[in-house]
């Protein structure tokens, strides 16, 4: 992983967010798999993002309701009770949250699934296992 | 397993270059495990072992779920498949390639509606799980014994 490149992305995003006072971009990672949560959080932290990792869409919405400065959401697609797609829809339907970019992750490369998410407003769709280079590519574009 | 056979030069800090020099051989783990190891640093010095521990906790639970589901819902292949898909995803995340491949076979058996094949696949998955646990325990023990030089030992022999 280019941690230097990732740090540049994070710094640029912080600057875009309003200068030095805005701090490090805060990414919300959502995945019911503890393994995937650990890995995606580590990838994001290696790119100098501040990360909060939660295990469900419900917890993600709870956090979004109390934490005003989430810069981006990266969520697994297939989760029990609330899928990543359903979370995406709720975010995009909310006047307070709809500006937050959402990236979907999935272990399955299903074209109809990808299309559906992109049409609903997802910024990108990453196939697992997610690599640091995937995160760098997407986040550098979205948070520029 | 012979991690010592793939010692990386201690003065070569370019992990990616070293991986290119020694492509991950077919075995218990694939390139994804290297990606996980590369996330380990001085702020998370035990990251790899922590993730592996999470994997075995998670995968043990998932395999128990699969067995219970197969018992409780006989011939409900789509339900079985959903659980195996989860397990396969977990395997994929840490690069457990042989176990992942057995999960793929299991899913194929579910798709074919073949109970005997599913039962065999379950046993194979459990076998690969046990073997991987043993391999990784040995691997981490080797790293601990090697001390700081252990950072130079990659999983290439697995």
mmCIF file of N, CA and C in Angstrom, chain B residues 94-157:
data_model
loop_
_atom_site.group_PDB
_atom_site.id
_atom_site.type_symbol
_atom_site.label_atom_id
_atom_site.label_comp_id
_atom_site.label_asym_id
_atom_site.label_seq_id
_atom_site.Cartn_x
_atom_site.Cartn_y
_atom_site.Cartn_z
ATOM 1 N N UNK B 94 -8.630 -13.644 4.501
ATOM 2 C CA UNK B 94 -7.270 -13.820 5.028
ATOM 3 C C UNK B 94 -6.387 -14.632 4.084
ATOM 4 N N UNK B 95 -6.942 -15.013 2.936
ATOM 5 C CA UNK B 95 -6.123 -15.746 1.977
ATOM 6 C C UNK B 95 -6.043 -17.238 2.229
ATOM 7 N N UNK B 96 -7.027 -17.782 2.935
ATOM 8 C CA UNK B 96 -7.040 -19.229 3.206
ATOM 9 C C UNK B 96 -7.527 -19.959 1.961
ATOM 10 N N UNK B 97 -6.634 -20.137 1.006
ATOM 11 C CA UNK B 97 -7.038 -20.556 -0.343
ATOM 12 C C UNK B 97 -7.561 -21.989 -0.393
ATOM 13 N N UNK B 98 -6.922 -22.905 0.300
ATOM 14 C CA UNK B 98 -7.395 -24.298 0.227
ATOM 15 C C UNK B 98 -8.765 -24.438 0.877
ATOM 16 N N UNK B 99 -8.936 -23.756 1.968
ATOM 17 C CA UNK B 99 -10.235 -23.829 2.643
ATOM 18 C C UNK B 99 -11.299 -23.143 1.782
ATOM 19 N N UNK B 100 -10.915 -22.054 1.159
ATOM 20 C CA UNK B 100 -11.841 -21.350 0.262
ATOM 21 C C UNK B 100 -12.255 -22.266 -0.895
ATOM 22 N N UNK B 101 -11.299 -22.982 -1.436
ATOM 23 C CA UNK B 101 -11.610 -23.885 -2.556
ATOM 24 C C UNK B 101 -12.578 -24.992 -2.125
ATOM 25 N N UNK B 102 -12.410 -25.485 -0.913
ATOM 26 C CA UNK B 102 -13.330 -26.509 -0.422
ATOM 27 C C UNK B 102 -14.717 -25.921 -0.221
ATOM 28 N N UNK B 103 -14.771 -24.658 0.180
ATOM 29 C CA UNK B 103 -16.077 -23.983 0.306
ATOM 30 C C UNK B 103 -16.739 -23.860 -1.065
ATOM 31 N N UNK B 104 -15.941 -23.579 -2.078
ATOM 32 C CA UNK B 104 -16.481 -23.487 -3.441
ATOM 33 C C UNK B 104 -17.079 -24.836 -3.853
ATOM 34 N N UNK B 105 -16.359 -25.912 -3.552
ATOM 35 C CA UNK B 105 -16.880 -27.256 -3.866
ATOM 36 C C UNK B 105 -18.174 -27.516 -3.113
ATOM 37 N N UNK B 106 -18.177 -27.091 -1.874
ATOM 38 C CA UNK B 106 -19.370 -27.261 -1.037
ATOM 39 C C UNK B 106 -20.561 -26.534 -1.662
ATOM 40 N N UNK B 107 -20.313 -25.308 -2.107
ATOM 41 C CA UNK B 107 -21.399 -24.523 -2.714
ATOM 42 C C UNK B 107 -21.886 -25.202 -4.003
ATOM 43 N N UNK B 108 -20.933 -25.758 -4.746
ATOM 44 C CA UNK B 108 -21.326 -26.475 -5.962
ATOM 45 C C UNK B 108 -22.213 -27.677 -5.619
ATOM 46 N N UNK B 109 -21.867 -28.345 -4.542
ATOM 47 C CA UNK B 109 -22.673 -29.495 -4.097
ATOM 48 C C UNK B 109 -24.058 -29.044 -3.673
ATOM 49 N N UNK B 110 -24.123 -27.898 -3.020
ATOM 50 C CA UNK B 110 -25.435 -27.343 -2.630
ATOM 51 C C UNK B 110 -26.236 -27.027 -3.886
ATOM 52 N N UNK B 111 -25.565 -26.431 -4.858
ATOM 53 C CA UNK B 111 -26.244 -26.080 -6.093
ATOM 54 C C UNK B 111 -26.770 -27.297 -6.836
ATOM 55 N N UNK B 112 -26.036 -28.404 -6.694
ATOM 56 C CA UNK B 112 -26.453 -29.639 -7.357
ATOM 57 C C UNK B 112 -27.487 -30.405 -6.532
ATOM 58 N N UNK B 113 -27.726 -29.956 -5.316
ATOM 59 C CA UNK B 113 -28.697 -30.635 -4.453
ATOM 60 C C UNK B 113 -28.249 -32.027 -4.044
ATOM 61 N N UNK B 114 -26.939 -32.200 -3.881
ATOM 62 C CA UNK B 114 -26.382 -33.520 -3.599
ATOM 63 C C UNK B 114 -25.986 -33.608 -2.116
ATOM 64 N N UNK B 115 -26.793 -34.305 -1.349
ATOM 65 C CA UNK B 115 -26.569 -34.352 0.107
ATOM 66 C C UNK B 115 -25.243 -35.029 0.452
ATOM 67 N N UNK B 116 -24.970 -36.166 -0.185
ATOM 68 C CA UNK B 116 -23.742 -36.900 0.156
ATOM 69 C C UNK B 116 -22.509 -36.060 -0.139
ATOM 70 N N UNK B 117 -22.560 -35.385 -1.274
ATOM 71 C CA UNK B 117 -21.450 -34.529 -1.660
ATOM 72 C C UNK B 117 -21.291 -33.373 -0.679
ATOM 73 N N UNK B 118 -22.415 -32.831 -0.225
ATOM 74 C CA UNK B 118 -22.370 -31.760 0.776
ATOM 75 C C UNK B 118 -21.736 -32.267 2.069
ATOM 76 N N UNK B 119 -22.119 -33.445 2.466
ATOM 77 C CA UNK B 119 -21.562 -34.017 3.710
ATOM 78 C C UNK B 119 -20.053 -34.195 3.580
ATOM 79 N N UNK B 120 -19.625 -34.695 2.404
ATOM 80 C CA UNK B 120 -18.178 -34.885 2.187
ATOM 81 C C UNK B 120 -17.464 -33.534 2.203
ATOM 82 N N UNK B 121 -18.096 -32.571 1.566
ATOM 83 C CA UNK B 121 -17.489 -31.233 1.507
ATOM 84 C C UNK B 121 -17.338 -30.638 2.896
ATOM 85 N N UNK B 122 -18.341 -30.853 3.720
ATOM 86 C CA UNK B 122 -18.274 -30.328 5.088
ATOM 87 C C UNK B 122 -17.075 -30.916 5.812
ATOM 88 N N UNK B 123 -16.883 -32.209 5.647
ATOM 89 C CA UNK B 123 -15.744 -32.859 6.313
ATOM 90 C C UNK B 123 -14.413 -32.325 5.780
ATOM 91 N N UNK B 124 -14.378 -32.075 4.495
ATOM 92 C CA UNK B 124 -13.145 -31.542 3.900
ATOM 93 C C UNK B 124 -12.862 -30.131 4.404
ATOM 94 N N UNK B 125 -13.911 -29.344 4.490
ATOM 95 C CA UNK B 125 -13.745 -27.977 5.008
ATOM 96 C C UNK B 125 -13.213 -28.029 6.436
ATOM 97 N N UNK B 126 -13.787 -28.900 7.235
ATOM 98 C CA UNK B 126 -13.339 -29.026 8.623
ATOM 99 C C UNK B 126 -11.886 -29.487 8.676
ATOM 100 N N UNK B 127 -11.535 -30.393 7.776
ATOM 101 C CA UNK B 127 -10.156 -30.870 7.731
ATOM 102 C C UNK B 127 -9.181 -29.772 7.363
ATOM 103 N N UNK B 128 -9.540 -28.984 6.360
ATOM 104 C CA UNK B 128 -8.668 -27.883 5.943
ATOM 105 C C UNK B 128 -8.559 -26.837 7.048
ATOM 106 N N UNK B 129 -9.648 -26.610 7.743
ATOM 107 C CA UNK B 129 -9.668 -25.662 8.859
ATOM 108 C C UNK B 129 -8.677 -26.088 9.941
ATOM 109 N N UNK B 130 -8.728 -27.353 10.289
ATOM 110 C CA UNK B 130 -7.833 -27.874 11.334
ATOM 111 C C UNK B 130 -6.372 -27.807 10.883
ATOM 112 N N UNK B 131 -6.146 -28.164 9.624
ATOM 113 C CA UNK B 131 -4.780 -28.145 9.097
ATOM 114 C C UNK B 131 -4.235 -26.720 9.053
ATOM 115 N N UNK B 132 -5.072 -25.790 8.629
ATOM 116 C CA UNK B 132 -4.645 -24.392 8.546
ATOM 117 C C UNK B 132 -4.324 -23.849 9.929
ATOM 118 N N UNK B 133 -5.138 -24.212 10.883
ATOM 119 C CA UNK B 133 -4.893 -23.744 12.261
ATOM 120 C C UNK B 133 -3.522 -24.227 12.734
ATOM 121 N N UNK B 134 -3.242 -25.476 12.459
ATOM 122 C CA UNK B 134 -1.958 -26.042 12.873
ATOM 123 C C UNK B 134 -0.788 -25.343 12.175
ATOM 124 N N UNK B 135 -0.952 -25.131 10.887
ATOM 125 C CA UNK B 135 0.106 -24.473 10.110
ATOM 126 C C UNK B 135 0.374 -23.066 10.642
ATOM 127 N N UNK B 136 -0.712 -22.340 10.887
ATOM 128 C CA UNK B 136 -0.542 -20.953 11.321
ATOM 129 C C UNK B 136 0.001 -20.880 12.745
ATOM 130 N N UNK B 137 -0.399 -21.808 13.583
ATOM 131 C CA UNK B 137 0.160 -21.820 14.938
ATOM 132 C C UNK B 137 1.671 -22.042 14.878
ATOM 133 N N UNK B 138 2.078 -22.945 14.014
ATOM 134 C CA UNK B 138 3.512 -23.203 13.847
ATOM 135 C C UNK B 138 4.220 -21.975 13.290
ATOM 136 N N UNK B 139 3.560 -21.346 12.327
ATOM 137 C CA UNK B 139 4.126 -20.160 11.678
ATOM 138 C C UNK B 139 4.361 -19.041 12.685
ATOM 139 N N UNK B 140 3.357 -18.770 13.499
ATOM 140 C CA UNK B 140 3.496 -17.678 14.465
ATOM 141 C C UNK B 140 4.498 -18.037 15.561
ATOM 142 N N UNK B 141 4.560 -19.303 15.886
ATOM 143 C CA UNK B 141 5.548 -19.727 16.874
ATOM 144 C C UNK B 141 6.958 -19.499 16.331
ATOM 145 N N UNK B 142 7.121 -19.824 15.053
ATOM 146 C CA UNK B 142 8.401 -19.612 14.391
ATOM 147 C C UNK B 142 8.776 -18.128 14.399
ATOM 148 N N UNK B 143 7.800 -17.283 14.107
ATOM 149 C CA UNK B 143 8.055 -15.842 14.097
ATOM 150 C C UNK B 143 8.467 -15.348 15.477
ATOM 151 N N UNK B 144 7.781 -15.860 16.491
ATOM 152 C CA UNK B 144 8.106 -15.420 17.854
ATOM 153 C C UNK B 144 9.512 -15.864 18.235
ATOM 154 N N UNK B 145 9.860 -17.077 17.840
ATOM 155 C CA UNK B 145 11.194 -17.588 18.171
ATOM 156 C C UNK B 145 12.274 -16.809 17.437
ATOM 157 N N UNK B 146 11.932 -16.367 16.222
ATOM 158 C CA UNK B 146 12.919 -15.641 15.425
ATOM 159 C C UNK B 146 13.116 -14.233 15.938
ATOM 160 N N UNK B 147 12.170 -13.709 16.742
ATOM 161 C CA UNK B 147 12.332 -12.368 17.288
ATOM 162 C C UNK B 147 12.226 -11.315 16.210
ATOM 163 N N UNK B 148 12.991 -10.225 16.281
ATOM 164 C CA UNK B 148 12.915 -9.154 15.286
ATOM 165 C C UNK B 148 13.183 -9.653 13.878
ATOM 166 N N UNK B 149 14.041 -10.622 13.738
ATOM 167 C CA UNK B 149 14.311 -11.161 12.407
ATOM 168 C C UNK B 149 13.099 -11.877 11.837
ATOM 169 N N UNK B 150 12.139 -12.175 12.718
ATOM 170 C CA UNK B 150 10.937 -12.852 12.257
ATOM 171 C C UNK B 150 10.142 -12.040 11.250
ATOM 172 N N UNK B 151 10.292 -10.710 11.295
ATOM 173 C CA UNK B 151 9.580 -9.875 10.325
ATOM 174 C C UNK B 151 10.017 -10.201 8.913
ATOM 175 N N UNK B 152 11.220 -10.782 8.781
ATOM 176 C CA UNK B 152 11.752 -11.093 7.461
ATOM 177 C C UNK B 152 11.237 -12.420 6.934
ATOM 178 N N UNK B 153 10.586 -13.201 7.794
ATOM 179 C CA UNK B 153 10.119 -14.524 7.382
ATOM 180 C C UNK B 153 8.703 -14.372 6.861
ATOM 181 N N UNK B 154 8.491 -14.798 5.601
ATOM 182 C CA UNK B 154 7.153 -14.714 5.052
ATOM 183 C C UNK B 154 6.553 -16.097 5.026
ATOM 184 N N UNK B 155 5.356 -16.120 4.589
ATOM 185 C CA UNK B 155 4.615 -17.363 4.643
ATOM 186 C C UNK B 155 4.874 -18.261 3.460
ATOM 187 N N UNK B 156 5.849 -17.923 2.652
ATOM 188 C CA UNK B 156 6.025 -18.599 1.381
ATOM 189 C C UNK B 156 5.968 -20.112 1.414
ATOM 190 N N UNK B 157 6.372 -20.738 2.511
ATOM 191 C CA UNK B 157 6.373 -22.184 2.544
ATOM 192 C C UNK B 157 5.009 -22.796 2.814
#
